């Protein structure tokens, strides 16, 4: 997993989303809908298995898909750490 993918996952786990806006491209947004960075179509389609689409068309992280990953996966470890911090 590259550093760009790790950054995308961190933003998504903190409440961010990805907006696919056709001509203007694919944008990663933080919790307050401020654009953080552009995401290339190739990177988006590689990560699409970990995402789900909500009612308004934003792509969010899918807990179901993350929990299906192997135990030593970096994404799953980060998800569990984030969930543990929120529980405390």
Short mmCIF file of C-alpha atoms in Angstrom, two decimals:
data_model
loop_
_atom_site.label_atom_id
_atom_site.label_comp_id
_atom_site.label_asym_id
_atom_site.label_seq_id
_atom_site.Cartn_x
_atom_site.Cartn_y
_atom_site.Cartn_z
CA UNK A 1 0.00 0.00 0.00
CA UNK A 2 1.44 3.34 -1.03
CA UNK A 3 1.63 6.49 1.10
CA UNK A 4 -1.11 8.13 -1.01
CA UNK A 5 -3.47 5.22 -0.37
CA UNK A 6 -2.67 5.36 3.34
CA UNK A 7 -3.45 9.07 3.42
CA UNK A 8 -6.77 8.44 1.65
CA UNK A 9 -7.69 5.69 4.12
CA UNK A 10 -6.82 7.92 7.10
CA UNK A 11 -9.09 10.71 5.83
CA UNK A 12 -11.91 8.27 5.10
CA UNK A 13 -11.64 6.71 8.56
CA UNK A 14 -11.83 10.14 10.18
CA UNK A 15 -15.18 10.81 8.53
CA UNK A 16 -14.16 11.95 5.05
CA UNK A 17 -15.65 10.94 1.73
CA UNK A 18 -14.85 10.73 -1.97
CA UNK A 19 -16.92 12.63 -4.52
CA UNK A 20 -16.92 11.52 -8.16
CA UNK A 21 -17.75 14.72 -10.05
CA UNK A 22 -17.33 13.68 -13.67
CA UNK A 23 -15.46 16.49 -15.46
CA UNK A 24 -13.89 17.98 -12.33
CA UNK A 25 -12.58 14.57 -11.31
CA UNK A 26 -12.53 12.45 -8.20
CA UNK A 27 -11.94 14.41 -5.01
CA UNK A 28 -11.17 13.36 -1.48
CA UNK A 29 -13.04 15.50 1.05
CA UNK A 30 -12.64 15.79 4.80
CA UNK A 31 -15.40 15.72 7.43
CA UNK A 32 -16.41 19.34 6.66
CA UNK A 33 -16.54 18.69 2.87
CA UNK A 34 -13.36 20.68 2.18
CA UNK A 35 -11.39 19.15 -0.72
CA UNK A 36 -8.17 17.55 0.52
CA UNK A 37 -6.73 16.17 -2.71
CA UNK A 38 -7.58 14.84 -6.13
CA UNK A 39 -7.66 11.08 -6.54
CA UNK A 40 -6.66 9.50 -9.82
CA UNK A 41 -9.22 7.18 -11.45
CA UNK A 42 -6.74 4.30 -11.22
CA UNK A 43 -6.28 4.78 -7.45
CA UNK A 44 -10.05 5.09 -6.97
CA UNK A 45 -10.83 1.86 -8.80
CA UNK A 46 -8.11 -0.01 -6.88
CA UNK A 47 -9.71 1.08 -3.59
CA UNK A 48 -13.33 0.78 -4.70
CA UNK A 49 -13.70 -2.65 -3.04
CA UNK A 50 -13.29 -0.96 0.38
CA UNK A 51 -15.88 1.73 -0.32
CA UNK A 52 -19.67 1.99 -0.40
CA UNK A 53 -21.89 4.64 -1.95
CA UNK A 54 -24.40 6.53 0.20
CA UNK A 55 -27.74 8.03 -0.87
CA UNK A 56 -26.31 11.34 -2.09
CA UNK A 57 -23.59 9.71 -4.20
CA UNK A 58 -20.60 10.11 -1.88
CA UNK A 59 -18.22 7.18 -1.46
CA UNK A 60 -17.55 6.24 2.17
CA UNK A 61 -15.48 3.56 3.86
CA UNK A 62 -17.34 0.25 4.18
CA UNK A 63 -16.87 -1.38 7.60
CA UNK A 64 -18.21 -4.67 6.24
CA UNK A 65 -15.54 -4.78 3.51
CA UNK A 66 -12.76 -3.83 5.93
CA UNK A 67 -13.68 -6.50 8.46
CA UNK A 68 -13.45 -9.13 5.71
CA UNK A 69 -9.75 -8.34 5.19
CA UNK A 70 -6.96 -10.41 6.71
CA UNK A 71 -5.96 -9.74 10.31
CA UNK A 72 -2.55 -8.29 9.47
CA UNK A 73 -3.88 -5.87 6.86
CA UNK A 74 -2.81 -2.25 7.50
CA UNK A 75 -6.30 -0.96 6.73
CA UNK A 76 -7.96 -3.35 9.18
CA UNK A 77 -5.47 -2.46 11.92
CA UNK A 78 -6.13 1.27 11.44
CA UNK A 79 -9.89 0.70 11.46
CA UNK A 80 -9.74 -1.24 14.72
CA UNK A 81 -7.50 1.41 16.34
CA UNK A 82 -9.90 4.17 15.29
CA UNK A 83 -12.89 2.22 16.58
CA UNK A 84 -11.13 1.51 19.88
CA UNK A 85 -10.36 5.22 20.36
CA UNK A 86 -13.97 6.18 19.65
CA UNK A 87 -15.24 3.68 22.22
CA UNK A 88 -13.15 5.23 25.00
#
